Structures are given as structure tokens and as C-alpha cells.
Amino acid sequence: MELNTIEKKLLYELDKNSRRSYNQIAKSIRKNKNTVRYNIDKLTKDGLIKKFFTIIDNYQLGYTQHKVFIRLQNLTPVRKEDIIKHLTNHQNITWVAICDGQYDLIFSIRAKTLKHLKKILMEFINLYGINIKEKTITTILEAEFFSRDYLLCNKRRDMLSKVTLGTESGEINYDTIDLRILAILSKNSRTPIVEIAKNLKLSVTTIIRRIKQLENRNIIQKYSIILDNLRLNQFHFKVLIGLHNITEEKEKSLFNYLRQLPNVFFIVNTLGMWEIEIDFEVKALHEFRTIMMELTNKFSDIIKDYSTLQIYSIYKYEFFCEENI
């Protein structure tokens, strides 16, 4: 599907902050409120926007994040559906995706301790070990989200919109009410304040104050959207990069270069088989090829190797679940 100018502007604004009101978005794109409401409803109904979600820094809540990459075997459609159902229903699985390439399945685990991580993994392996041909586990050290500047052709990278997960911080206090608010916003970042207040049996003023505190403490980092790239006729690639001969200065130069690429919306610094994960969204394969050729040529002295996965479908993206409370 080819987007018109208004739709591109709306997706860009929602990607930057999906919790903004219709009036606020209308002012940003200089359209009336009814036009904005109609087009957002249409983008959602047509499935181009799969989800309004909230980016929560689980590190601030005492968790670490880990990615599990699985190569599957002996898989029937029923078995595949069972695996996805198990992962999407698991309270400590935050992201589930099917992909093409070296791996077939990726999911993200939030864990309190290494023992907790092992327990979740062993539970999965005991259930589906016969279907696992290969698995790789990485730990997310730090992750950066960027606005989808490619939606607006002439838009330069908005570095102010960048959010970072996994940075070290002091002890942060939170309670059950905070966690219940996080669970609601994680499912739908556009949930109205009045609805949250009614659900938690608290005043609107209290909910507003609590959400503001969660934002100020950097527990809530951003409100964004998940796109259906297939319906948008574009590709979502995840590139796994291994490095060598690395120095602090060279690493800084590489990350700064990646941050300037408008098609990059997610960069992860990892501990494991590779050092960096990069997520791209592009309109054409040749566009992605050009980006990767320029990247590898520019940093040939430190990029040892890389592999590419095409993210085919995202089944879950919830940073926090009510079951965790």
C-alpha cells in the first residue's frame, strides 16, 4: 500500500509519541482534529498500525533483557502455532517475531536473575526441544530507539527523539499502582486517562501525576507504534554485526554513523555471538544493499562479519505484563 502525505505525517507523529491527543497531532501536521481522527482510525482498521505500545526500561525495574534466536526443525503448522502461543502468553517474554535467514524465531526475555533466565529457557526447551535445531542467546547491554525519519523524505535525523534503555541509574522506588499503570500502557499506549483511573479505582489527577512521575524517572521512555511492514510494502531487516580490532574511539564512530541513518530505528549493544543488532525498515532490497555496502566499506577495519534476518511478523511487543505484579 502506498501512503499519502497525511498518512506519512501521522505515522511519523505517532511513532514519536503515540499518546498525543488528536488535537496535539492536528496542530503538528496543520490539519483539523476530525481529519486526524479519521485517518488514525483508518490506519488502525486497515492493519497498517498493528499496535500502540509503550517503551518501558525494564532495567529500571530491576530486570535484564536477553534475546533468544532459534533455528527450528521438524515443525508442523500446529506445532508452530503452539510455540508462538506459549511465548506470547508468557509473562516474561516481551517480544516475539518470526523471521527468515539464519534463524526462524526470535524472542526477548526479561529476567530478574540468571537463575530466573535459565528457568524460563529450560521451560521452553523442555516443551519444544525436539523442534530446536540451533539456539543463540545474547544479553542486551543497551538499546536505542529512534524516530522513523524515513517516513518524511526530507526529514533529518531527530536525535532529540532518541531513547536509551539499559543505562545505569540509582535505586528507583515504585509500587503496585505504578506497575498496574505500566501494564495498561504497555498493552495500549493510547488508553485514556479516564479509563485507567476507572480500572484502578483512582482519581484522574492521581493517574496523571503517576504517569508523569514514571516518565520523569525514565521508566516510561517513549510511546510508539508497531507497523505492518508487509502491508506497507516495505522490509524490516535485523542485522547482526560481529566486530574485531575494536577500540572505544572506533566503536563510538560506528554508533554515531548508525544513528544518522534515517532507516535505522533500533540499535542494540549486545553481549554474545555478535556485538551489535541494527533494525532497518526499507522500501526496496537494493536500498538495503546500498546501505550495507556503504556501512561495511566505511568500517571494514572493525566489522568482522554480519548476518541478515528479515523480520516477517511480530506477534508480541509488550514491555510489561500485569501478571508480573
PDB file of C-alpha atoms in Angstrom:
ATOM      1  CA  MET A   1       0.000   0.000   0.000  1.00  0.00           C
ATOM      2  CA  GLU A   2       1.284   3.442  -0.918  1.00  0.00           C
ATOM      3  CA  LEU A   3       0.865   6.050   1.814  1.00  0.00           C
ATOM      4  CA  ASN A   4      -0.288   9.565   1.084  1.00  0.00           C
ATOM      5  CA  THR A   5       1.367  12.634   2.625  1.00  0.00           C
ATOM      6  CA  ILE A   6      -1.085  12.941   5.531  1.00  0.00           C
ATOM      7  CA  GLU A   7      -0.703   9.249   6.423  1.00  0.00           C
ATOM      8  CA  LYS A   8       3.097   9.513   6.425  1.00  0.00           C
ATOM      9  CA  LYS A   9       2.970  12.570   8.669  1.00  0.00           C
ATOM     10  CA  LEU A  10       0.552  10.829  11.032  1.00  0.00           C
ATOM     11  CA  LEU A  11       2.705   7.695  11.280  1.00  0.00           C
ATOM     12  CA  TYR A  12       5.731   9.859  11.956  1.00  0.00           C
ATOM     13  CA  GLU A  13       3.963  11.793  14.731  1.00  0.00           C
ATOM     14  CA  LEU A  14       2.567   8.613  16.292  1.00  0.00           C
ATOM     15  CA  ASP A  15       5.956   6.953  16.107  1.00  0.00           C
ATOM     16  CA  LYS A  16       7.453   9.894  18.008  1.00  0.00           C
ATOM     17  CA  ASN A  17       4.672   9.894  20.599  1.00  0.00           C
ATOM     18  CA  SER A  18       1.618   7.680  20.159  1.00  0.00           C
ATOM     19  CA  ARG A  19      -0.007   9.029  23.311  1.00  0.00           C
ATOM     20  CA  ARG A  20      -0.541  12.549  21.998  1.00  0.00           C
ATOM     21  CA  SER A  21      -4.141  13.692  21.656  1.00  0.00           C
ATOM     22  CA  TYR A  22      -5.866  14.195  18.308  1.00  0.00           C
ATOM     23  CA  ASN A  23      -5.720  17.954  18.903  1.00  0.00           C
ATOM     24  CA  GLN A  24      -1.975  17.920  19.570  1.00  0.00           C
ATOM     25  CA  ILE A  25      -1.256  15.851  16.467  1.00  0.00           C
ATOM     26  CA  ALA A  26      -3.589  18.053  14.395  1.00  0.00           C
ATOM     27  CA  LYS A  27      -1.584  21.134  15.352  1.00  0.00           C
ATOM     28  CA  SER A  28       1.686  19.410  14.442  1.00  0.00           C
ATOM     29  CA  ILE A  29       0.571  18.489  10.911  1.00  0.00           C
ATOM     30  CA  ARG A  30      -1.692  21.532  10.455  1.00  0.00           C
ATOM     31  CA  LYS A  31      -4.881  19.588   9.866  1.00  0.00           C
ATOM     32  CA  ASN A  32      -8.167  19.583  11.741  1.00  0.00           C
ATOM     33  CA  LYS A  33      -8.915  17.157  14.558  1.00  0.00           C
ATOM     34  CA  ASN A  34     -11.573  15.204  12.647  1.00  0.00           C
ATOM     35  CA  THR A  35      -9.200  14.555   9.733  1.00  0.00           C
ATOM     36  CA  VAL A  36      -6.574  13.278  12.142  1.00  0.00           C
ATOM     37  CA  ARG A  37      -9.028  11.045  13.993  1.00  0.00           C
ATOM     38  CA  TYR A  38     -10.429   9.607  10.742  1.00  0.00           C
ATOM     39  CA  ASN A  39      -7.017   8.795   9.300  1.00  0.00           C
ATOM     40  CA  ILE A  40      -5.635   7.255  12.501  1.00  0.00           C
ATOM     41  CA  ASP A  41      -8.754   5.090  12.808  1.00  0.00           C
ATOM     42  CA  LYS A  42      -8.351   4.072   9.164  1.00  0.00           C
ATOM     43  CA  LEU A  43      -4.644   3.215   9.544  1.00  0.00           C
ATOM     44  CA  THR A  44      -5.519   1.097  12.565  1.00  0.00           C
ATOM     45  CA  LYS A  45      -8.556  -0.589  10.986  1.00  0.00           C
ATOM     46  CA  ASP A  46      -6.595  -1.377   7.811  1.00  0.00           C
ATOM     47  CA  GLY A  47      -3.911  -3.007   9.955  1.00  0.00           C
ATOM     48  CA  LEU A  48      -1.058  -0.702   8.943  1.00  0.00           C
ATOM     49  CA  ILE A  49      -0.689   0.202  12.614  1.00  0.00           C
ATOM     50  CA  LYS A  50      -0.571  -3.121  14.445  1.00  0.00           C
ATOM     51  CA  LYS A  51      -0.241  -1.736  17.959  1.00  0.00           C
ATOM     52  CA  PHE A  52       0.200   1.394  20.061  1.00  0.00           C
ATOM     53  CA  PHE A  53       2.760   0.456  22.685  1.00  0.00           C
ATOM     54  CA  THR A  54       4.887   1.930  25.457  1.00  0.00           C
ATOM     55  CA  ILE A  55       8.653   1.558  25.655  1.00  0.00           C
ATOM     56  CA  ILE A  56       9.485   0.774  29.277  1.00  0.00           C
ATOM     57  CA  ASP A  57      13.022   0.474  30.628  1.00  0.00           C
ATOM     58  CA  ASN A  58      12.840  -2.845  32.464  1.00  0.00           C
ATOM     59  CA  TYR A  59      16.376  -2.292  33.716  1.00  0.00           C
ATOM     60  CA  GLN A  60      14.938   0.491  35.873  1.00  0.00           C
ATOM     61  CA  LEU A  61      12.595  -2.095  37.393  1.00  0.00           C
ATOM     62  CA  GLY A  62      15.405  -4.483  38.286  1.00  0.00           C
ATOM     63  CA  TYR A  63      15.284  -6.745  35.210  1.00  0.00           C
ATOM     64  CA  THR A  64      17.794  -7.557  32.489  1.00  0.00           C
ATOM     65  CA  GLN A  65      16.808  -8.238  28.863  1.00  0.00           C
ATOM     66  CA  HIS A  66      18.000 -11.168  26.774  1.00  0.00           C
ATOM     67  CA  LYS A  67      17.347 -12.226  23.170  1.00  0.00           C
ATOM     68  CA  VAL A  68      16.947 -15.860  22.102  1.00  0.00           C
ATOM     69  CA  PHE A  69      17.480 -16.752  18.430  1.00  0.00           C
ATOM     70  CA  ILE A  70      16.121 -20.145  17.375  1.00  0.00           C
ATOM     71  CA  ARG A  71      16.607 -22.268  14.266  1.00  0.00           C
ATOM     72  CA  LEU A  72      13.591 -24.575  14.096  1.00  0.00           C
ATOM     73  CA  GLN A  73      13.193 -28.121  12.766  1.00  0.00           C
ATOM     74  CA  ASN A  74      10.515 -30.848  12.499  1.00  0.00           C
ATOM     75  CA  LEU A  75       7.868 -28.155  12.560  1.00  0.00           C
ATOM     76  CA  THR A  76       4.209 -28.557  11.610  1.00  0.00           C
ATOM     77  CA  PRO A  77       1.820 -25.591  11.335  1.00  0.00           C
ATOM     78  CA  VAL A  78       0.060 -26.747  14.529  1.00  0.00           C
ATOM     79  CA  ARG A  79       3.356 -27.042  16.404  1.00  0.00           C
ATOM     80  CA  LYS A  80       4.447 -23.599  15.199  1.00  0.00           C
ATOM     81  CA  GLU A  81       1.170 -22.097  16.407  1.00  0.00           C
ATOM     82  CA  ASP A  82       1.634 -23.822  19.776  1.00  0.00           C
ATOM     83  CA  ILE A  83       5.155 -22.382  20.181  1.00  0.00           C
ATOM     84  CA  ILE A  84       4.010 -18.857  19.341  1.00  0.00           C
ATOM     85  CA  LYS A  85       1.041 -19.159  21.696  1.00  0.00           C
ATOM     86  CA  HIS A  86       3.308 -20.308  24.540  1.00  0.00           C
ATOM     87  CA  LEU A  87       5.694 -17.390  24.024  1.00  0.00           C
ATOM     88  CA  THR A  88       3.053 -14.686  23.572  1.00  0.00           C
ATOM     89  CA  ASN A  89       1.229 -15.832  26.714  1.00  0.00           C
ATOM     90  CA  HIS A  90       4.374 -15.938  28.850  1.00  0.00           C
ATOM     91  CA  GLN A  91       4.514 -13.060  31.317  1.00  0.00           C
ATOM     92  CA  ASN A  92       8.287 -12.579  30.997  1.00  0.00           C
ATOM     93  CA  ILE A  93       8.504 -12.769  27.203  1.00  0.00           C
ATOM     94  CA  THR A  94       8.353  -9.200  25.911  1.00  0.00           C
ATOM     95  CA  TRP A  95       8.874  -9.630  22.141  1.00  0.00           C
ATOM     96  CA  VAL A  96       8.195 -12.485  19.719  1.00  0.00           C
ATOM     97  CA  ALA A  97       8.940 -12.466  15.999  1.00  0.00           C
ATOM     98  CA  ILE A  98       9.144 -14.893  13.085  1.00  0.00           C
ATOM     99  CA  CYS A  99      11.961 -14.265  10.627  1.00  0.00           C
ATOM    100  CA  ASP A 100      13.806 -15.560   7.567  1.00  0.00           C
ATOM    101  CA  GLY A 101      17.554 -16.128   7.428  1.00  0.00           C
ATOM    102  CA  GLN A 102      19.932 -17.925   9.780  1.00  0.00           C
ATOM    103  CA  TYR A 103      17.170 -18.123  12.403  1.00  0.00           C
ATOM    104  CA  ASP A 104      13.416 -18.692  12.215  1.00  0.00           C
ATOM    105  CA  LEU A 105      12.239 -17.371  15.579  1.00  0.00           C
ATOM    106  CA  ILE A 106      13.399 -14.626  17.948  1.00  0.00           C
ATOM    107  CA  PHE A 107      12.050 -13.756  21.364  1.00  0.00           C
ATOM    108  CA  SER A 108      13.112 -11.446  24.173  1.00  0.00           C
ATOM    109  CA  ILE A 109      13.136 -12.418  27.848  1.00  0.00           C
ATOM    110  CA  ARG A 110      13.095 -10.114  30.860  1.00  0.00           C
ATOM    111  CA  ALA A 111      14.638 -11.807  33.882  1.00  0.00           C
ATOM    112  CA  LYS A 112      15.371 -10.830  37.480  1.00  0.00           C
ATOM    113  CA  THR A 113      18.450 -13.052  37.760  1.00  0.00           C
ATOM    114  CA  LEU A 114      20.467 -15.529  35.695  1.00  0.00           C
ATOM    115  CA  LYS A 115      18.674 -18.342  37.531  1.00  0.00           C
ATOM    116  CA  HIS A 116      15.366 -16.792  36.509  1.00  0.00           C
ATOM    117  CA  LEU A 117      16.583 -16.633  32.893  1.00  0.00           C
ATOM    118  CA  LYS A 118      17.658 -20.268  32.997  1.00  0.00           C
ATOM    119  CA  LYS A 119      14.291 -21.326  34.424  1.00  0.00           C
ATOM    120  CA  ILE A 120      12.399 -19.619  31.576  1.00  0.00           C
ATOM    121  CA  LEU A 121      14.729 -21.093  28.957  1.00  0.00           C
ATOM    122  CA  MET A 122      14.605 -24.607  30.396  1.00  0.00           C
ATOM    123  CA  GLU A 123      10.820 -24.468  30.490  1.00  0.00           C
ATOM    124  CA  PHE A 124      10.799 -23.624  26.774  1.00  0.00           C
ATOM    125  CA  ILE A 125      13.444 -26.239  25.892  1.00  0.00           C
ATOM    126  CA  ASN A 126      11.662 -28.996  27.845  1.00  0.00           C
ATOM    127  CA  LEU A 127       8.471 -28.270  25.915  1.00  0.00           C
ATOM    128  CA  TYR A 128       9.885 -27.715  22.431  1.00  0.00           C
ATOM    129  CA  GLY A 129      13.442 -29.104  22.454  1.00  0.00           C
ATOM    130  CA  ILE A 130      12.635 -31.540  19.635  1.00  0.00           C
ATOM    131  CA  ASN A 131      11.910 -28.538  17.414  1.00  0.00           C
ATOM    132  CA  ILE A 132      15.114 -26.646  18.259  1.00  0.00           C
ATOM    133  CA  LYS A 133      17.936 -27.213  15.796  1.00  0.00           C
ATOM    134  CA  GLU A 134      20.074 -24.313  16.987  1.00  0.00           C
ATOM    135  CA  LYS A 135      19.808 -21.571  19.599  1.00  0.00           C
ATOM    136  CA  THR A 136      21.830 -18.470  20.401  1.00  0.00           C
ATOM    137  CA  ILE A 137      21.371 -16.256  23.452  1.00  0.00           C
ATOM    138  CA  THR A 138      22.535 -12.658  23.765  1.00  0.00           C
ATOM    139  CA  THR A 139      22.231 -10.127  26.579  1.00  0.00           C
ATOM    140  CA  ILE A 140      21.103  -6.590  25.808  1.00  0.00           C
ATOM    141  CA  LEU A 141      23.593  -4.166  27.349  1.00  0.00           C
ATOM    142  CA  GLU A 142      22.000  -1.035  25.938  1.00  0.00           C
ATOM    143  CA  ALA A 143      19.314  -0.296  23.353  1.00  0.00           C
ATOM    144  CA  GLU A 144      18.493   2.890  21.468  1.00  0.00           C
ATOM    145  CA  PHE A 145      15.200   3.695  19.747  1.00  0.00           C
ATOM    146  CA  PHE A 146      14.945   6.353  17.031  1.00  0.00           C
ATOM    147  CA  SER A 147      12.042   8.003  15.252  1.00  0.00           C
ATOM    148  CA  ARG A 148      11.231   6.726  11.765  1.00  0.00           C
ATOM    149  CA  ASP A 149      12.618   9.761   9.962  1.00  0.00           C
ATOM    150  CA  TYR A 150      12.471   7.933   6.619  1.00  0.00           C
ATOM    151  CA  LEU A 151       8.695   8.486   6.613  1.00  0.00           C
ATOM    152  CA  LEU A 152       9.352  12.137   5.797  1.00  0.00           C
ATOM    153  CA  CYS A 153      11.721  12.208   2.835  1.00  0.00           C
ATOM    154  CA  ASN A 154      13.459  15.479   3.675  1.00  0.00           C
ATOM    155  CA  LYS A 155      13.469  14.969   7.434  1.00  0.00           C
ATOM    156  CA  ARG A 156      16.898  14.965   9.058  1.00  0.00           C
ATOM    157  CA  ARG A 157      17.506  12.583  11.929  1.00  0.00           C
ATOM    158  CA  ASP A 158      15.902  13.917  15.096  1.00  0.00           C
ATOM    159  CA  MET A 159      18.478  12.982  17.735  1.00  0.00           C
ATOM    160  CA  LEU A 160      16.351  14.551  20.450  1.00  0.00           C
ATOM    161  CA  SER A 161      13.774  11.807  19.900  1.00  0.00           C
ATOM    162  CA  LYS A 162      16.286   9.057  20.743  1.00  0.00           C
ATOM    163  CA  VAL A 163      15.580   6.994  23.855  1.00  0.00           C
ATOM    164  CA  THR A 164      18.027   4.669  25.559  1.00  0.00           C
ATOM    165  CA  LEU A 165      17.298   1.541  27.589  1.00  0.00           C
ATOM    166  CA  GLY A 166      19.728  -0.177  29.928  1.00  0.00           C
ATOM    167  CA  THR A 167      21.649   2.824  31.240  1.00  0.00           C
ATOM    168  CA  GLU A 168      22.830   2.588  34.835  1.00  0.00           C
ATOM    169  CA  SER A 169      20.846   4.516  37.433  1.00  0.00           C
ATOM    170  CA  GLY A 170      20.335   4.770  41.139  1.00  0.00           C
ATOM    171  CA  GLU A 171      17.642   2.911  43.032  1.00  0.00           C
ATOM    172  CA  ILE A 172      14.166   3.904  41.914  1.00  0.00           C
ATOM    173  CA  ASN A 173      11.112   3.347  44.062  1.00  0.00           C
ATOM    174  CA  TYR A 174       7.839   2.152  42.580  1.00  0.00           C
ATOM    175  CA  ASP A 175       4.748   0.393  43.884  1.00  0.00           C
ATOM    176  CA  THR A 176       1.919  -1.841  42.692  1.00  0.00           C
ATOM    177  CA  ILE A 177      -0.072   1.108  41.337  1.00  0.00           C
ATOM    178  CA  ASP A 178       2.870   2.138  39.153  1.00  0.00           C
ATOM    179  CA  LEU A 179       3.204  -1.424  37.858  1.00  0.00           C
ATOM    180  CA  ARG A 180      -0.504  -1.671  37.045  1.00  0.00           C
ATOM    181  CA  ILE A 181      -0.316   1.613  35.107  1.00  0.00           C
ATOM    182  CA  LEU A 182       2.712   0.274  33.202  1.00  0.00           C
ATOM    183  CA  ALA A 183       0.835  -2.935  32.368  1.00  0.00           C
ATOM    184  CA  ILE A 184      -2.134  -0.996  30.943  1.00  0.00           C
ATOM    185  CA  LEU A 185       0.001   1.387  28.892  1.00  0.00           C
ATOM    186  CA  SER A 186       2.177  -1.474  27.670  1.00  0.00           C
ATOM    187  CA  LYS A 187      -0.881  -3.073  26.060  1.00  0.00           C
ATOM    188  CA  ASN A 188      -2.125   0.177  24.548  1.00  0.00           C
ATOM    189  CA  SER A 189      -0.253   3.456  24.876  1.00  0.00           C
ATOM    190  CA  ARG A 190      -3.362   5.422  23.842  1.00  0.00           C
ATOM    191  CA  THR A 191      -5.517   4.162  26.713  1.00  0.00           C
ATOM    192  CA  PRO A 192      -7.361   7.272  28.025  1.00  0.00           C
ATOM    193  CA  ILE A 193      -6.555   8.597  31.482  1.00  0.00           C
ATOM    194  CA  VAL A 194     -10.224   8.287  32.486  1.00  0.00           C
ATOM    195  CA  GLU A 195     -10.230   4.595  31.554  1.00  0.00           C
ATOM    196  CA  ILE A 196      -7.043   3.925  33.544  1.00  0.00           C
ATOM    197  CA  ALA A 197      -8.456   5.771  36.537  1.00  0.00           C
ATOM    198  CA  LYS A 198     -11.694   3.769  36.392  1.00  0.00           C
ATOM    199  CA  ASN A 199      -9.796   0.496  36.028  1.00  0.00           C
ATOM    200  CA  LEU A 200      -7.592   1.211  39.061  1.00  0.00           C
ATOM    201  CA  LYS A 201     -10.346   2.960  41.059  1.00  0.00           C
ATOM    202  CA  LEU A 202      -8.239   6.103  41.442  1.00  0.00           C
ATOM    203  CA  SER A 203      -8.751   9.766  40.551  1.00  0.00           C
ATOM    204  CA  VAL A 204      -7.776  11.176  37.172  1.00  0.00           C
ATOM    205  CA  THR A 205      -5.417  13.590  38.935  1.00  0.00           C
ATOM    206  CA  THR A 206      -3.606  10.708  40.628  1.00  0.00           C
ATOM    207  CA  ILE A 207      -3.140   8.836  37.335  1.00  0.00           C
ATOM    208  CA  ILE A 208      -1.828  11.941  35.573  1.00  0.00           C
ATOM    209  CA  ARG A 209       0.657  12.541  38.399  1.00  0.00           C
ATOM    210  CA  ARG A 210       1.766   8.897  38.469  1.00  0.00           C
ATOM    211  CA  ILE A 211       2.351   8.725  34.704  1.00  0.00           C
ATOM    212  CA  LYS A 212       4.325  11.958  34.803  1.00  0.00           C
ATOM    213  CA  GLN A 213       6.498  10.556  37.586  1.00  0.00           C
ATOM    214  CA  LEU A 214       7.136   7.356  35.612  1.00  0.00           C
ATOM    215  CA  GLU A 215       8.185   9.466  32.626  1.00  0.00           C
ATOM    216  CA  ASN A 216      10.441  11.708  34.719  1.00  0.00           C
ATOM    217  CA  ARG A 217      12.127   8.666  36.280  1.00  0.00           C
ATOM    218  CA  ASN A 218      12.790   7.321  32.746  1.00  0.00           C
ATOM    219  CA  ILE A 219      10.836   4.141  33.484  1.00  0.00           C
ATOM    220  CA  ILE A 220       8.477   5.151  30.691  1.00  0.00           C
ATOM    221  CA  GLN A 221      10.815   6.117  27.859  1.00  0.00           C
ATOM    222  CA  LYS A 222       8.531   6.585  24.879  1.00  0.00           C
ATOM    223  CA  TYR A 223       5.113   5.884  23.360  1.00  0.00           C
ATOM    224  CA  SER A 224       5.303   4.455  19.861  1.00  0.00           C
ATOM    225  CA  ILE A 225       3.715   2.179  17.242  1.00  0.00           C
ATOM    226  CA  ILE A 226       4.305  -1.169  15.565  1.00  0.00           C
ATOM    227  CA  LEU A 227       3.866  -1.108  11.789  1.00  0.00           C
ATOM    228  CA  ASP A 228       2.797  -3.928   9.495  1.00  0.00           C
ATOM    229  CA  ASN A 229       5.687  -3.728   7.042  1.00  0.00           C
ATOM    230  CA  LEU A 230       4.167  -6.311   4.704  1.00  0.00           C
ATOM    231  CA  ARG A 231       1.051  -4.192   4.223  1.00  0.00           C
ATOM    232  CA  LEU A 232       3.245  -1.133   3.741  1.00  0.00           C
ATOM    233  CA  ASN A 233       5.202  -2.966   1.023  1.00  0.00           C
ATOM    234  CA  GLN A 234       8.478  -2.491   2.843  1.00  0.00           C
ATOM    235  CA  PHE A 235      11.059  -4.687   4.520  1.00  0.00           C
ATOM    236  CA  HIS A 236      12.134  -4.984   8.149  1.00  0.00           C
ATOM    237  CA  PHE A 237      15.706  -6.258   8.411  1.00  0.00           C
ATOM    238  CA  LYS A 238      17.656  -7.063  11.556  1.00  0.00           C
ATOM    239  CA  VAL A 239      21.421  -7.085  11.012  1.00  0.00           C
ATOM    240  CA  LEU A 240      23.700  -8.895  13.481  1.00  0.00           C
ATOM    241  CA  ILE A 241      27.222  -7.450  13.379  1.00  0.00           C
ATOM    242  CA  GLY A 242      30.368  -9.026  14.763  1.00  0.00           C
ATOM    243  CA  LEU A 243      33.319  -6.722  15.463  1.00  0.00           C
ATOM    244  CA  HIS A 244      37.069  -7.087  15.849  1.00  0.00           C
ATOM    245  CA  ASN A 245      40.092  -4.794  16.336  1.00  0.00           C
ATOM    246  CA  ILE A 246      37.701  -2.564  18.207  1.00  0.00           C
ATOM    247  CA  THR A 247      38.694   0.490  20.229  1.00  0.00           C
ATOM    248  CA  GLU A 248      36.496   2.869  22.184  1.00  0.00           C
ATOM    249  CA  GLU A 249      37.033   5.564  19.558  1.00  0.00           C
ATOM    250  CA  LYS A 250      36.211   3.268  16.624  1.00  0.00           C
ATOM    251  CA  GLU A 251      33.104   1.927  18.364  1.00  0.00           C
ATOM    252  CA  LYS A 252      31.903   5.464  19.073  1.00  0.00           C
ATOM    253  CA  SER A 253      32.423   6.416  15.420  1.00  0.00           C
ATOM    254  CA  LEU A 254      30.440   3.369  14.234  1.00  0.00           C
ATOM    255  CA  PHE A 255      27.498   4.033  16.564  1.00  0.00           C
ATOM    256  CA  ASN A 256      27.410   7.721  15.608  1.00  0.00           C
ATOM    257  CA  TYR A 257      27.287   6.738  11.936  1.00  0.00           C
ATOM    258  CA  LEU A 258      24.430   4.280  12.528  1.00  0.00           C
ATOM    259  CA  ARG A 259      22.471   6.867  14.493  1.00  0.00           C
ATOM    260  CA  GLN A 260      22.449   9.187  11.473  1.00  0.00           C
ATOM    261  CA  LEU A 261      20.867   6.650   9.095  1.00  0.00           C
ATOM    262  CA  PRO A 262      17.166   7.568   8.688  1.00  0.00           C
ATOM    263  CA  ASN A 263      16.125   3.938   8.020  1.00  0.00           C
ATOM    264  CA  VAL A 264      17.599   2.744  11.329  1.00  0.00           C
ATOM    265  CA  PHE A 265      15.075   2.777  14.175  1.00  0.00           C
ATOM    266  CA  PHE A 266      16.667   0.414  16.702  1.00  0.00           C
ATOM    267  CA  ILE A 267      20.309  -0.180  17.712  1.00  0.00           C
ATOM    268  CA  VAL A 268      21.338  -2.722  20.348  1.00  0.00           C
ATOM    269  CA  ASN A 269      24.710  -3.167  22.026  1.00  0.00           C
ATOM    270  CA  THR A 270      24.855  -6.841  22.946  1.00  0.00           C
ATOM    271  CA  LEU A 271      26.935  -9.395  24.801  1.00  0.00           C
ATOM    272  CA  GLY A 272      27.127 -12.698  22.960  1.00  0.00           C
ATOM    273  CA  MET A 273      27.897 -14.090  19.495  1.00  0.00           C
ATOM    274  CA  TRP A 274      27.860 -10.580  17.991  1.00  0.00           C
ATOM    275  CA  GLU A 275      28.233  -7.066  19.346  1.00  0.00           C
ATOM    276  CA  ILE A 276      25.536  -5.042  17.574  1.00  0.00           C
ATOM    277  CA  GLU A 277      21.962  -5.529  16.370  1.00  0.00           C
ATOM    278  CA  ILE A 278      20.521  -2.974  13.957  1.00  0.00           C
ATOM    279  CA  ASP A 279      16.911  -2.791  12.785  1.00  0.00           C
ATOM    280  CA  PHE A 280      16.178  -1.196   9.398  1.00  0.00           C
ATOM    281  CA  GLU A 281      12.966  -0.526   7.512  1.00  0.00           C
ATOM    282  CA  VAL A 282      13.421  -0.006   3.767  1.00  0.00           C
ATOM    283  CA  LYS A 283      11.206   0.171   0.695  1.00  0.00           C
ATOM    284  CA  ALA A 284      13.398  -1.949  -1.590  1.00  0.00           C
ATOM    285  CA  LEU A 285      16.102  -4.607  -1.370  1.00  0.00           C
ATOM    286  CA  HIS A 286      18.553  -2.510  -3.392  1.00  0.00           C
ATOM    287  CA  GLU A 287      18.123   0.304  -0.841  1.00  0.00           C
ATOM    288  CA  PHE A 288      19.129  -2.038   1.967  1.00  0.00           C
ATOM    289  CA  ARG A 289      22.031  -3.410  -0.084  1.00  0.00           C
ATOM    290  CA  THR A 290      23.354   0.102  -0.712  1.00  0.00           C
ATOM    291  CA  ILE A 291      23.163   0.971   2.991  1.00  0.00           C
ATOM    292  CA  MET A 292      25.046  -2.192   3.980  1.00  0.00           C
ATOM    293  CA  MET A 293      27.726  -1.762   1.286  1.00  0.00           C
ATOM    294  CA  GLU A 294      28.419   1.795   2.436  1.00  0.00           C
ATOM    295  CA  LEU A 295      28.459   0.685   6.077  1.00  0.00           C
ATOM    296  CA  THR A 296      30.820  -2.253   5.577  1.00  0.00           C
ATOM    297  CA  ASN A 297      33.133  -0.251   3.307  1.00  0.00           C
ATOM    298  CA  LYS A 298      33.366   2.631   5.742  1.00  0.00           C
ATOM    299  CA  PHE A 299      34.050   0.379   8.740  1.00  0.00           C
ATOM    300  CA  SER A 300      35.817  -2.551   7.058  1.00  0.00           C
ATOM    301  CA  ASP A 301      38.614  -2.356   9.634  1.00  0.00           C
ATOM    302  CA  ILE A 302      36.315  -3.273  12.547  1.00  0.00           C
ATOM    303  CA  ILE A 303      33.341  -5.146  11.028  1.00  0.00           C
ATOM    304  CA  LYS A 304      34.392  -8.795  11.116  1.00  0.00           C
ATOM    305  CA  ASP A 305      31.178 -10.208   9.683  1.00  0.00           C
ATOM    306  CA  TYR A 306      27.429  -9.752   9.664  1.00  0.00           C
ATOM    307  CA  SER A 307      24.273 -11.750   9.030  1.00  0.00           C
ATOM    308  CA  THR A 308      20.858 -10.517   7.977  1.00  0.00           C
ATOM    309  CA  LEU A 309      17.426 -11.578   9.184  1.00  0.00           C
ATOM    310  CA  GLN A 310      14.176 -10.428   7.627  1.00  0.00           C
ATOM    311  CA  ILE A 311      11.540  -9.937  10.300  1.00  0.00           C
ATOM    312  CA  TYR A 312       8.417 -11.403   8.795  1.00  0.00           C
ATOM    313  CA  SER A 313       5.850 -10.925  11.559  1.00  0.00           C
ATOM    314  CA  ILE A 314       5.830  -9.587  15.131  1.00  0.00           C
ATOM    315  CA  TYR A 315       3.434 -11.458  17.413  1.00  0.00           C
ATOM    316  CA  LYS A 316       4.103  -9.684  20.687  1.00  0.00           C
ATOM    317  CA  TYR A 317       5.665  -6.428  21.834  1.00  0.00           C
ATOM    318  CA  GLU A 318       4.794  -5.706  25.449  1.00  0.00           C
ATOM    319  CA  PHE A 319       7.469  -4.488  27.811  1.00  0.00           C
ATOM    320  CA  PHE A 320       5.414  -5.213  30.919  1.00  0.00           C
ATOM    321  CA  CYS A 321       2.562  -7.600  31.773  1.00  0.00           C
ATOM    322  CA  GLU A 322       0.023  -7.403  34.587  1.00  0.00           C
ATOM    323  CA  GLU A 323       0.942 -10.968  35.582  1.00  0.00           C
ATOM    324  CA  ASN A 324       4.326  -9.600  36.731  1.00  0.00           C
ATOM    325  CA  ILE A 325       2.617  -7.637  39.513  1.00  0.00           C
TER     326      ILE A 325
END
